[in-house]
Structure formats: C-alpha cells, structure tokens
XYZ file of C-alpha atoms in Angstrom:
651
model
C 4.759 -4.965 -14.117
C 2.624 -7.838 -12.972
C -0.608 -8.995 -14.525
C -2.135 -8.856 -11.058
C -1.407 -5.172 -10.713
C -2.871 -3.920 -13.956
C -5.929 -6.111 -13.519
C -7.097 -4.082 -10.575
C -5.791 -0.572 -11.089
C -8.769 0.396 -13.189
C -12.398 -0.515 -13.612
C -13.631 -4.012 -12.875
C -15.477 -3.994 -16.201
C -12.318 -3.275 -18.170
C -12.485 -4.992 -21.535
C -9.833 -7.642 -21.057
C -9.079 -7.352 -17.356
C -10.145 -10.891 -16.695
C -7.707 -12.131 -19.323
C -4.803 -9.900 -18.440
C -4.757 -8.627 -22.029
C -5.219 -5.119 -23.422
C -4.096 -5.855 -26.976
C -5.909 -3.641 -29.435
C -8.109 -2.118 -26.769
C -9.153 1.492 -26.943
C -11.251 1.733 -23.823
C -10.747 4.683 -21.553
C -9.626 2.638 -18.557
C -7.020 0.682 -20.506
C -5.736 3.794 -22.268
C -5.148 5.496 -18.945
C -3.624 2.341 -17.486
C -1.177 2.295 -20.383
C -0.182 5.856 -19.577
C 0.292 4.860 -15.957
C 2.675 2.148 -17.111
C 0.609 -0.507 -15.349
C 0.134 -3.008 -18.173
C 2.326 -5.933 -19.091
C 2.952 -4.992 -22.687
C 3.863 -1.831 -24.559
C 1.440 -0.214 -26.996
C 2.777 1.520 -30.073
C 2.199 5.248 -29.513
C 3.184 8.361 -31.376
C 6.337 9.985 -30.115
C 6.184 13.286 -28.278
C 7.724 14.994 -31.292
C 5.010 13.777 -33.661
C 2.334 14.814 -31.163
C 3.754 18.328 -31.081
C 3.966 18.424 -34.883
C 0.328 17.375 -35.317
C -0.798 19.901 -32.713
C 1.146 22.762 -34.332
C -0.164 21.802 -37.794
C -3.708 21.713 -36.424
C -3.275 25.173 -34.888
C -1.915 26.629 -38.150
C -4.775 25.120 -40.152
C -7.304 26.491 -37.644
C -5.849 30.000 -37.992
C -5.944 29.709 -41.794
C -9.553 28.555 -41.600
C -10.477 31.697 -39.677
C -8.752 34.166 -42.028
C -11.213 36.216 -44.148
C -8.899 36.157 -47.213
C -10.065 32.660 -48.165
C -13.405 31.639 -49.608
C -15.886 29.686 -47.493
C -15.194 26.293 -49.177
C -11.412 26.735 -48.687
C -11.876 27.792 -45.067
C -14.055 24.720 -44.461
C -11.298 22.489 -45.875
C -8.749 24.112 -43.562
C -11.033 23.624 -40.559
C -11.721 19.977 -41.418
C -7.988 19.371 -41.873
C -7.307 21.076 -38.529
C -9.834 18.839 -36.758
C -8.365 15.718 -38.387
C -4.762 16.688 -37.514
C -5.534 17.114 -33.812
C -8.202 14.426 -33.564
C -6.701 11.636 -35.658
C -6.793 9.285 -32.638
C -10.477 9.899 -31.938
C -11.877 7.665 -34.678
C -9.911 4.430 -34.008
C -10.307 4.808 -30.250
C -14.030 5.535 -30.480
C -14.653 2.686 -32.967
C -12.799 0.233 -30.773
C -14.914 1.331 -27.835
C -18.148 1.000 -29.783
C -17.277 -2.582 -30.747
C -17.366 -3.349 -27.058
C -20.662 -1.474 -26.668
C -18.991 1.047 -24.396
C -18.907 4.833 -24.441
C -15.868 6.927 -23.568
C -14.603 10.491 -23.943
C -13.235 9.823 -27.446
C -16.689 8.793 -28.662
C -18.375 11.795 -27.056
C -15.893 14.310 -28.492
C -16.035 12.647 -31.937
C -19.827 13.059 -31.985
C -19.440 16.694 -30.967
C -16.896 17.440 -33.717
C -18.824 15.693 -36.521
C -22.165 17.149 -35.472
C -20.697 20.657 -35.177
C -19.540 20.459 -38.799
C -22.980 19.192 -39.822
C -24.721 22.221 -38.303
C -22.235 24.641 -39.845
C -20.060 25.293 -36.793
C -16.769 24.297 -38.443
C -14.584 26.694 -36.433
C -15.982 25.438 -33.151
C -15.540 21.814 -34.264
C -11.866 22.386 -35.087
C -11.342 24.302 -31.858
C -12.901 21.514 -29.761
C -10.696 18.896 -31.431
C -7.546 20.999 -30.882
C -8.424 21.910 -27.296
C -9.151 18.263 -26.539
C -5.761 17.196 -27.957
C -3.884 19.835 -25.943
C -5.765 18.821 -22.794
C -4.995 15.146 -23.414
C -1.306 15.977 -23.864
C -1.255 17.841 -20.533
C -3.114 14.958 -18.904
C -0.650 12.409 -20.311
C 2.257 14.503 -19.041
C 0.691 14.644 -15.564
C 0.122 10.906 -15.499
C 3.668 10.309 -16.781
C 5.000 12.198 -13.768
C 2.931 9.951 -11.520
C 4.198 6.866 -13.335
C 7.832 7.864 -12.817
C 7.278 8.530 -9.132
C 5.519 5.190 -8.666
C 8.190 3.299 -10.603
C 10.870 4.547 -8.207
C 9.485 1.996 -5.779
C 10.757 -0.778 -8.037
C 14.327 0.518 -7.914
C 14.835 -0.847 -4.396
C 15.693 -4.334 -5.670
C 18.998 -5.533 -7.090
C 19.070 -8.012 -9.990
C 22.643 -9.201 -9.473
C 24.669 -10.369 -6.474
C 28.247 -11.462 -5.778
C 28.670 -14.590 -3.635
C 31.706 -16.393 -2.256
C 32.344 -19.814 -3.803
C 35.069 -20.418 -1.210
C 37.142 -18.252 1.128
C 38.929 -16.402 -1.685
C 36.955 -16.632 -4.950
C 33.663 -14.963 -5.848
C 31.234 -15.032 -8.742
C 28.264 -12.944 -9.878
C 24.843 -14.583 -9.948
C 21.242 -13.566 -10.497
C 19.665 -12.412 -7.221
C 16.851 -14.923 -7.711
C 19.427 -17.724 -7.414
C 20.659 -16.753 -3.922
C 20.167 -19.502 -1.361
C 19.786 -19.166 2.391
C 23.261 -19.416 3.910
C 25.147 -17.986 0.908
C 27.908 -15.524 1.817
C 27.529 -12.287 -0.144
C 30.098 -9.613 -0.925
C 28.346 -6.268 -1.242
C 30.459 -3.505 -2.773
C 30.313 0.127 -1.628
C 27.003 1.912 -2.365
C 25.369 -1.190 -3.883
C 21.889 -2.438 -2.982
C 21.603 -5.475 -0.733
C 19.653 -8.065 -2.776
C 18.117 -10.257 -0.025
C 17.615 -10.117 3.729
C 20.929 -10.870 5.403
C 22.798 -11.219 8.661
C 25.970 -9.245 9.200
C 28.997 -11.500 9.706
C 31.346 -8.996 11.345
C 31.423 -5.518 12.857
C 32.096 -2.444 10.718
C 30.436 -0.515 7.922
C 27.101 1.234 7.569
C 23.896 0.831 5.551
C 21.271 3.295 4.356
C 17.845 1.745 5.004
C 15.751 4.732 3.850
C 14.306 2.930 0.806
C 12.780 0.283 3.085
C 12.217 1.951 6.446
C 12.033 5.636 5.562
C 14.820 6.342 8.093
C 17.538 8.423 6.429
C 20.183 8.111 9.189
C 22.871 5.496 8.267
C 22.850 2.418 10.487
C 26.120 1.023 11.823
C 26.659 -2.684 11.213
C 27.678 -5.183 13.860
C 27.978 -8.963 13.908
C 24.649 -10.771 14.049
C 22.664 -7.718 12.985
C 19.784 -8.189 10.520
C 20.051 -6.211 7.279
C 16.984 -5.797 5.057
C 17.103 -6.189 1.302
C 16.798 -2.902 -0.559
C 19.154 -1.199 1.891
C 22.176 0.488 0.327
C 25.638 -0.379 1.549
C 27.914 2.417 2.805
C 31.432 3.316 1.630
C 32.998 -0.021 2.688
C 32.541 -3.477 1.163
C 30.814 -5.872 3.580
C 30.292 -9.615 3.952
C 26.741 -10.728 4.696
C 25.037 -14.097 5.121
C 21.738 -14.557 3.260
C 18.815 -15.405 5.545
C 16.106 -15.330 2.861
C 15.669 -16.076 -0.817
C 14.877 -13.197 -3.167
C 11.114 -13.834 -3.315
C 10.775 -13.787 0.479
C 12.960 -10.731 1.104
C 11.679 -7.466 2.571
C 12.065 -5.548 -0.716
C 10.173 -8.225 -2.658
C 7.392 -8.229 -0.059
C 7.013 -4.456 -0.385
C 6.790 -4.616 -4.178
C 4.377 -7.550 -4.067
C 2.146 -5.773 -1.552
C 1.985 -2.590 -3.635
C 1.389 -4.556 -6.846
C -1.462 -6.447 -5.228
C -2.921 -3.391 -3.500
C -5.404 -2.901 -6.358
C -7.228 -6.043 -5.271
C -8.420 -4.347 -2.107
C -10.261 -1.453 -3.706
C -11.800 1.064 -1.362
C -15.506 1.765 -1.166
C -14.973 5.142 -2.864
C -13.086 3.490 -5.729
C -15.784 0.839 -6.215
C -18.538 3.463 -6.104
C -16.859 5.532 -8.824
C -16.544 2.443 -11.036
C -20.248 1.619 -10.655
C -21.168 5.295 -11.020
C -19.320 5.590 -14.356
C -21.016 2.471 -15.752
C -24.466 3.994 -15.196
C -23.655 7.679 -15.574
C -22.213 7.751 -19.122
C -25.102 5.966 -20.903
C -27.547 8.069 -18.883
C -26.088 11.397 -20.021
C -26.004 10.194 -23.648
C -29.723 9.471 -23.333
C -30.345 12.895 -21.804
C -28.343 14.545 -24.604
C -30.540 12.854 -27.203
C -33.646 14.026 -25.371
C -32.222 17.572 -25.183
C -31.490 17.561 -28.922
C -34.747 16.033 -30.160
C -37.694 17.116 -28.000
C -37.098 20.932 -27.911
C -36.197 20.832 -31.619
C -39.480 19.123 -32.480
C -41.356 21.752 -30.468
C -39.506 24.832 -31.751
C -38.197 23.608 -35.085
C -34.761 25.058 -34.228
C -32.610 21.931 -34.610
C -29.270 23.787 -34.825
C -29.556 25.444 -31.429
C -30.604 22.359 -29.492
C -28.215 19.973 -31.215
C -25.423 22.393 -30.274
C -26.602 22.421 -26.652
C -26.744 18.620 -26.652
C -23.171 18.462 -27.945
C -21.964 20.727 -25.138
C -23.867 18.498 -22.711
C -22.237 15.340 -24.132
C -18.643 16.557 -23.997
C -18.997 17.985 -20.486
C -20.509 14.773 -19.171
C -17.513 12.448 -19.636
C -16.493 10.938 -16.228
C -12.792 10.720 -17.126
C -11.692 12.847 -14.176
C -13.339 10.502 -11.693
C -12.393 7.116 -13.138
C -8.736 8.136 -13.512
C -7.934 10.426 -10.589
C -9.651 8.405 -7.838
C -7.725 5.117 -8.359
C -4.579 7.192 -8.904
C -5.210 8.958 -5.585
C -5.299 5.659 -3.693
C -2.273 4.310 -5.547
C -0.317 7.524 -4.972
C -1.122 7.392 -1.268
C 0.131 3.806 -1.064
C 3.337 4.937 -2.800
C 3.723 7.861 -0.392
C 3.289 5.566 2.611
C 5.977 3.216 1.286
C 8.484 6.095 1.340
C 8.092 6.110 5.112
C 8.516 2.351 5.447
C 4.751 1.717 5.643
C 3.304 -0.864 3.248
C -0.484 -0.575 2.905
C -2.065 -3.447 1.003
C -4.993 -1.701 -0.643
C -7.184 1.355 -0.993
C -9.826 0.068 1.410
C -7.226 0.129 4.186
C -6.383 3.754 3.350
C -10.065 4.506 4.007
C -10.067 2.549 7.260
C -6.846 4.173 8.485
C -8.328 7.585 7.772
C -11.452 6.832 9.833
C -9.760 4.937 12.711
C -10.608 6.140 16.217
C -9.127 3.332 18.336
C -5.629 1.802 18.373
C -4.721 -1.412 20.182
C -1.019 -2.103 20.704
C 0.589 -5.431 21.469
C 3.359 -4.986 24.045
C 6.095 -7.478 23.243
C 7.844 -6.709 19.960
C 5.641 -3.703 19.217
C 6.097 -1.231 22.068
C 9.208 -3.073 23.243
C 12.008 -4.437 21.100
C 12.726 -8.139 20.752
C 16.137 -8.011 22.390
C 15.138 -9.577 25.730
C 17.381 -10.258 28.694
C 16.840 -12.390 31.771
C 16.189 -9.956 34.588
C 15.338 -12.047 37.645
C 15.177 -15.755 38.456
C 13.380 -17.415 41.367
C 14.537 -20.966 42.151
C 12.326 -23.341 44.157
C 13.786 -25.494 46.923
C 16.252 -28.025 45.583
C 17.038 -26.069 42.396
C 19.615 -23.412 41.525
C 19.327 -20.309 39.362
C 21.462 -21.970 36.692
C 19.288 -25.104 36.660
C 16.078 -23.082 36.239
C 17.585 -21.215 33.276
C 18.906 -24.430 31.728
C 15.559 -26.233 31.869
C 13.750 -23.145 30.525
C 16.317 -22.835 27.714
C 15.632 -26.405 26.581
C 11.871 -25.825 26.776
C 12.105 -22.636 24.700
C 14.624 -23.956 22.143
C 12.095 -24.276 19.301
C 9.645 -21.599 20.432
C 8.689 -18.793 18.032
C 7.983 -16.359 20.877
C 10.435 -13.407 21.085
C 11.194 -14.236 24.735
C 12.829 -17.515 23.672
C 15.819 -15.752 22.096
C 17.018 -14.564 25.518
C 17.820 -18.134 26.598
C 20.082 -18.875 23.629
C 22.445 -16.198 24.954
C 22.542 -17.767 28.409
C 22.712 -21.419 27.270
C 24.293 -21.425 23.801
C 25.318 -25.104 23.748
C 22.068 -27.026 23.847
C 22.142 -30.749 23.113
C 19.091 -31.082 20.907
C 19.192 -34.876 21.141
C 17.859 -34.528 24.705
C 14.667 -32.855 23.439
C 11.620 -34.686 22.100
C 7.876 -34.123 21.659
C 8.071 -30.318 21.478
C 4.684 -28.605 21.597
C 3.945 -24.877 21.618
C 0.641 -23.696 23.071
C 0.187 -20.233 21.588
C -0.145 -17.561 24.255
C 0.355 -20.118 27.056
C 3.755 -21.798 26.924
C 5.795 -24.747 25.675
C 5.933 -28.438 26.499
C 8.786 -30.912 25.863
C 10.272 -34.167 27.010
C 13.783 -33.540 28.350
C 15.676 -36.793 28.776
C 12.252 -38.432 28.750
C 10.891 -36.232 31.566
C 8.064 -33.775 30.972
C 8.929 -30.062 31.119
C 6.394 -27.217 31.093
C 7.405 -23.583 30.627
C 4.822 -20.844 30.416
C 2.243 -18.859 32.330
C 1.122 -19.704 35.862
C -2.328 -20.690 34.585
C -0.716 -22.951 31.990
C 1.032 -24.895 34.756
C -2.122 -24.995 36.886
C -4.184 -26.405 34.001
C -1.568 -29.137 33.707
C -1.806 -30.054 37.378
C 1.193 -28.175 38.760
C 0.864 -25.397 41.356
C 3.588 -22.713 41.360
C 4.555 -22.278 44.999
C 5.602 -18.631 44.864
C 4.119 -15.165 45.011
C 6.912 -13.830 42.819
C 5.341 -12.509 39.550
C 7.104 -13.522 36.343
C 6.504 -14.199 32.649
C 7.662 -17.819 32.728
C 6.973 -20.559 35.286
C 8.978 -23.774 34.888
C 8.309 -27.399 35.913
C 10.357 -30.587 35.550
C 8.858 -34.054 35.891
C 5.777 -32.653 37.619
C 7.718 -30.516 40.081
C 7.754 -26.729 40.240
C 11.292 -25.554 39.409
C 11.101 -21.755 39.506
C 10.299 -18.610 37.559
C 12.094 -16.427 35.045
C 11.421 -12.715 34.539
C 12.621 -11.150 31.325
C 12.573 -7.591 30.142
C 12.875 -5.915 26.788
C 13.629 -2.266 26.339
C 10.780 0.048 25.459
C 11.351 1.164 21.904
C 12.698 4.677 21.752
C 9.769 5.755 19.564
C 6.983 4.153 21.659
C 6.230 7.169 23.902
C 6.284 9.383 20.805
C 3.878 6.985 19.062
C 1.319 7.333 21.852
C 1.742 11.119 21.925
C 1.274 11.424 18.138
C -1.848 9.252 18.200
C -3.296 11.501 20.888
C -2.624 14.579 18.757
C -4.619 12.986 15.936
C -7.634 12.672 18.221
C -7.427 8.916 18.790
C -9.190 8.654 22.146
C -8.840 4.892 22.704
C -5.191 3.777 22.898
C -4.942 0.435 24.688
C -1.973 -1.864 25.303
C -2.797 -5.582 25.201
C -0.387 -8.164 26.610
C -0.192 -11.686 27.909
C 2.294 -10.520 30.547
C 1.442 -10.131 34.188
C -0.006 -6.996 35.743
C 3.303 -5.722 37.111
C 5.116 -5.943 33.753
C 2.169 -4.462 31.884
C 1.857 -1.523 34.267
C 5.592 -0.770 34.034
C 5.599 -0.634 30.234
C 2.308 1.290 30.051
C 3.663 3.973 32.376
C 6.866 4.317 30.351
C 4.807 4.782 27.182
C 2.229 7.100 28.839
C -0.575 4.666 28.014
C -3.516 5.130 30.350
C -5.412 1.947 29.490
C -3.967 -1.566 29.323
C -5.111 -5.166 29.629
C -2.724 -7.748 31.119
C -2.696 -11.556 31.211
C -4.610 -11.937 27.945
C -4.587 -15.035 25.777
C -4.692 -14.482 21.973
C -8.424 -15.233 21.870
C -9.056 -12.690 24.628
C -7.233 -9.991 22.656
C -9.496 -10.713 19.706
C -12.596 -10.644 21.919
C -11.599 -7.254 23.333
C -11.115 -5.890 19.807
C -14.507 -7.240 18.702
C -16.146 -5.534 21.675
C -14.726 -2.176 20.534
C -15.967 -2.795 16.992
C -19.432 -3.620 18.339
C -19.386 -0.214 20.050
C -18.893 1.389 16.624
C -15.125 1.972 16.714
C -12.866 1.568 13.692
C -9.937 -0.292 15.225
C -6.252 -0.574 14.302
C -4.291 -3.390 15.938
C -0.483 -3.510 15.802
C 1.324 -6.754 16.607
C 4.249 -8.897 15.547
C 3.845 -12.532 16.596
C 2.117 -15.670 15.357
C -0.174 -15.413 18.379
C -1.235 -11.948 17.141
C -2.492 -13.175 13.751
C -6.132 -13.789 14.845
C -6.369 -10.249 16.189
C -4.587 -8.796 13.135
C -7.182 -10.539 10.954
C -10.132 -9.279 13.015
C -8.988 -5.639 13.149
C -10.293 -3.091 10.652
C -6.610 -2.528 9.911
C -4.096 -5.074 11.156
C -0.631 -3.486 11.225
C 2.195 -6.014 11.362
C 5.557 -4.978 12.771
C 8.278 -5.587 10.181
C 10.646 -7.258 12.629
C 7.941 -9.763 13.544
C 7.027 -13.165 12.197
C 6.324 -13.924 8.547
C 2.811 -15.057 9.518
C 1.980 -11.669 11.052
C 3.369 -9.823 8.022
C 1.365 -12.047 5.681
C -1.902 -11.534 7.584
C -1.435 -7.805 8.234
C -3.295 -5.253 6.131
C -0.301 -2.945 6.528
C 3.325 -3.510 7.528
C 5.637 -1.209 9.503
C 8.897 -2.167 7.792
C 11.056 -0.201 10.241
C 9.144 -1.546 13.273
C 8.634 2.058 14.387
C 5.312 2.336 16.281
C 5.312 6.104 15.682
C 4.568 5.301 12.041
C 1.074 4.173 13.017
C 0.229 7.854 13.484
C 2.096 8.649 10.261
C -0.036 6.113 8.376
C -3.245 7.610 9.779
C -2.107 11.133 8.943
C -1.153 10.269 5.350
C -4.400 8.330 4.871
C -6.520 11.229 6.133
C -4.704 13.533 3.742
C -5.320 11.105 0.881
C -9.046 10.906 1.589
C -9.272 14.716 1.707
C -7.623 14.929 -1.716
C -9.779 12.144 -3.178
C -13.008 13.673 -1.852
C -11.928 17.119 -3.080
C -11.369 15.619 -6.544
C -14.840 14.062 -6.538
C -16.647 17.211 -5.447
C -14.638 19.447 -7.787
C -15.307 17.207 -10.794
C -19.007 16.780 -10.030
C -19.429 20.476 -9.232
C -17.839 21.748 -12.450
C -19.636 19.158 -14.557
C -23.009 19.927 -12.966
C -22.533 23.649 -13.602
C -21.529 23.181 -17.246
C -24.257 20.585 -17.880
C -26.954 22.922 -16.573
C -25.562 25.994 -18.337
C -25.037 23.986 -21.528
C -28.608 22.714 -21.512
C -29.840 26.302 -21.089
C -27.560 27.581 -23.851
C -25.157 29.609 -21.714
C -22.054 27.395 -21.909
C -19.859 27.367 -25.041
C -18.124 24.239 -26.309
C -14.758 25.222 -24.849
C -16.339 25.153 -21.373
C -17.531 21.606 -22.035
C -14.028 20.514 -23.037
C -12.653 22.110 -19.860
C -15.265 20.257 -17.789
C -13.907 17.033 -19.285
C -10.171 17.309 -19.953
C -9.385 20.373 -17.874
C -11.002 19.002 -14.740
C -9.286 15.665 -15.329
C -5.857 17.348 -15.524
C -6.488 19.304 -12.323
C -7.693 16.194 -10.457
C -4.728 14.119 -11.662
C -2.261 16.824 -10.586
C -4.008 17.026 -7.225
C -3.701 13.253 -6.753
C -0.044 13.368 -7.774
C 0.650 15.706 -4.843
C 0.202 12.714 -2.545
C 3.368 11.160 -3.957
C 5.326 14.244 -2.972
C 4.082 14.247 0.621
C 7.090 13.782 2.930
C 5.620 15.285 6.071
C-alpha cells in the first residue's frame, strides 16, 4: 500500500507519520494501522496459533492460581505467570510508547495489572490481563475482516497484459508498459488492464468492479471499455486509449488511497480529543488514588478505584472505529461505482440539501446527433455543417463529436489559429478566413448579428457573414428521471438543472427529467455564481458535471461530483466521481453517506456513554475491573464491528 495512504489513516500526531516509517513503533495508532494492513512494511507478529497457545496457558495458570489446594505463595506464582502469558506484549508496547511521551491502552492496562498485584489483588490482575488479551484478539479479528474487504478493491487491476507485436504474434508484458495505441488480446474472463476502445463487434464485459452495474455489457466497434472490467467468455481485441497510471481502475485506487488526506471534521475532532483526553484521565486517576487515600488512610480501596478508572478511560474505540467508519464507507461507495475522495466529503454528502445538475453529459449522454440545420441565404445545409465541423474539430465540448460523424474526412491543413472560448464557442481560420461557431451572444460580441429567430445551440459565421445554425440533441440518460425522483425521496428540496443551452432545449430536457427548476443560457462563471448564491443562503450544495467548463463550479461546490465519462480535468477536480456516469448514483452516494454518519455518530455516543458510566461507577467503587476492560476493549470491538457493517452495505 502507498505511503500516502497510511500517513493519513490514523492520527496526525502518529509517531513517524511524517516520515512514512513505523519501524519499531508501538503506538496505538500505528499498531491498529498495521492490523488494517495500511502500512508499507510488515511487522513481525506472533502467529494465530501461538496467540491461542499463550491464551490457553494463561487461562490454565489462572485456574490453578484460584484452586484452594495450593499455598498462597504458589498461587501467587501461578497468577503472575498467567498475567505474563497473556500480557507479554504489554511491556514492550507500553515502554515504546513511553519513550515517545505518549500514553496508550497498553500502558494503562500494564499499570492496572502491576498495581493490582501490589495491593494484593493477584487474581484480578491476572483476570484483567487475560480478558484484555482475549478482547484484543477479537478486535484484531474484526479489523482483519475489514482489511480483507478493503483489499478487495485492489483486485480490480491486472498486472500483466498480452499485446500484438504484429498481425499474428503476441507477447506478454507488464501492464505498466502498455502504450496508447497498443492492440491488446484479452482472454476469456481476464481483467482489462487499461482503458480501451473496442476494435470490432462481439463479446461482452462485466463492468461491476468499476461501475457497480452487474449486467454484462455487449461490445461493439468504437465502444469505450474501462480498465478493471472483466472480459466475457470470448477473447477480444482492444486498442489501448490510456496508460496504466491514467486508467479508470488506477484512478479509483489512487482516489481511495489518498482519501485519508481529506479527513472529516468528526475524524479531526476525535484525533484532537484523544490527545487531550488520555493525559487528563491519567491525571484524574492520580487525584482519585491519592487525595481520598490521604484523607481516609485506605490506600488499597482508592488505588483500586483509580485503576478501574484508568483502564476504562482508554479512547481506543474512538480513535480506531471512527477513521475505519469513514474508510469503510468510501469502500462501500466504490462497490457502486462511486469514488469519494475523503471523509470530509462523506460528511458533506450526508448533509447536502441542494443538488445542481449540468445538462449536457450529465442528464443527457454524450452521443449527440445533428437534429436541425438552418442555412442563411447563399448557403446550403451541407455547407453549414461543413464549416461547423471544421470549427469544432479540436473542441473538447461533447457537441463537437457529432460533426465527426457527418464530416469524417477533414483536411486539417486548412485549419489554423484554433481558439476555444469555454462556454461560448470556437474560433478558427479556415483557408485564412475567420470562422466563429458558438452561442448567439458569442457572435454578437464579435460583431456578427445572427439573422434568424430559429433557436439553436450553435450559430456559425464565415468571413464575417452569418452562415446558419445547427441544433443538436443528445438522449436523456435512461436513469436521469429516476435520479431526480430518488433525490426527492431523500428530501432534497432544491434540484436545479444548469445549462448553457437555450431556453427551448433546457425546458425540453427538464420536463423529460421531471425537474421543476432550471437555468438556461448560463456561462461557466454564471453557474458558479448561482451555486455561490445557494451556499450564501445556507445550503450544502452538490454539483454534478462532466466538462472542462464545469471545473470552476465543481471546485466551488461543497461536493463536486464528476461524471466518469467526462473530461480528465473534471474527474481530477471532482470531490467524487460517478464511474458509471449514472446520475441516479448521486442519491445512492447521499444515502450511503447518511448511513455512514449514523453509524459513526452511534459509535461515538456508545463509546462515550459506556465509558462515562464505568468511569463514574468506578470512581464511586461500584464497577469491578472486568467492567473497565469491557469499557475499553469490549466497546472497541463493538464499534469496529459496527463500522465494518458499512462495507457490507449493498442497498
């Protein structure tokens, strides 16, 4: 796993986090991170068999120490041996922590065990040590389950690939060595290593690992195929369109690895809380042991109460289960083709009450077709399309792809001085003559008046003359109406479509998607201004978009959700990515995030509630030592298991 990932999964004050090194560290955060499998190196740990052996030996020695057939000195030896057998890891871990001037659960339990022996409570000392070891074993098992579930995410990539050297011969190479344009041979049921384009019709792929959609997709020539997809029962030829590092699967893994950087407010609060809380309770335990003992002279009773107080106080449940809750939620979202880039965005998704949706490429697909053409006097339909095709040749806007179908043989030598004005249009020199292609206002600002009342997306000029208009249409995504319906069910009361298209086009799409509020004819800056206005009103706003022109608004949103079929710039800027380009997954992301925050908050209140009860009862002398151990290890196990449930959420 990456250094970046393990740096941020646990506390910011982790001993060697800034160096990416946990060698020889015994701190609580690093120990748990090791169990999560989130560090770069492997620590030497006892095998499960040896752990069981030591635990069984400790239990036998404890029983022998309680039998009345032995003398008191022999029973004390048995009890000491029992405590050592189950607590042999306490001393090195606690000493290592003390060297760093830090306090953790190992130190607190070690104090409790040693002090219990000193005041003559040998049986309780041995029992605490054994109970702590059993609890730690259960905790490690719970975390191991989480680790395995999280690691499944990394199985979506393929290390090897087979490429064609010529028309007949192939060779196997490392996936990292694939170049754009390489022809790949993917055998049946193998993973596709990089993003590709299908060369011919036939075959199917399973995209569930990337998009969350379990229905096999039929392949056809020219179709995009995402890395991490699994080929069907027939071998297929694909052309690589990305290198390994830039592929969809690699982007997912990178985003999840780096998600720890964007820690949520809850996560940061728990980290700061633990830094202050642990030393504070140690101080209170000392006060509880010393002051009443000086007053009453009964040192044994109050030292025992202080020990219960110390063990119960350890914040292990909070500092482990809360980061795990966020990480598990991010893993659960990825199963549905949703990549969330940090815990703070889980919090924002959970609290969102307004969703803004870009039209083109988000609510509609990017497979545009020319619908209507208006030709000005002196020009034909074909001429209007030809000039527009040249003007849009190098454009990044989704509309531009429609012209390549109509005019496939473009002589690029005729084009010079291409300029793209984001959200407005394009400008070129065609055979030395200036061509403008874009919105009506774009032409007007450049001194050309469009002599028509016919509304369209694109208005075209040639050498200062108005040529005509082109209207294009993309199909509304099948899931778009469902997306709006699902958002409404979640109580999102502001669902607004934003588009640079004209009023007629905007109204048509809004009606098909059952969107009541829309804004048409917006430039990118105006979309951002509208979003800011909602934020100023107190809304937590999600914006979903796919184009380069959407990146300012994606950046401004509380959560910018990039559509996976969109531009690399949008995906890079987005706080979350819809890998399957399904707008209905916006509601899914909100739903999963709300569930995650409920679990995380339940963990916090449960841990604090149990600890508060045991601390108070322990201070008053009503809580035995086993209750203190439960308040530490037992609560931690329950919280970890509760967080792990998020990984299993497939609703």
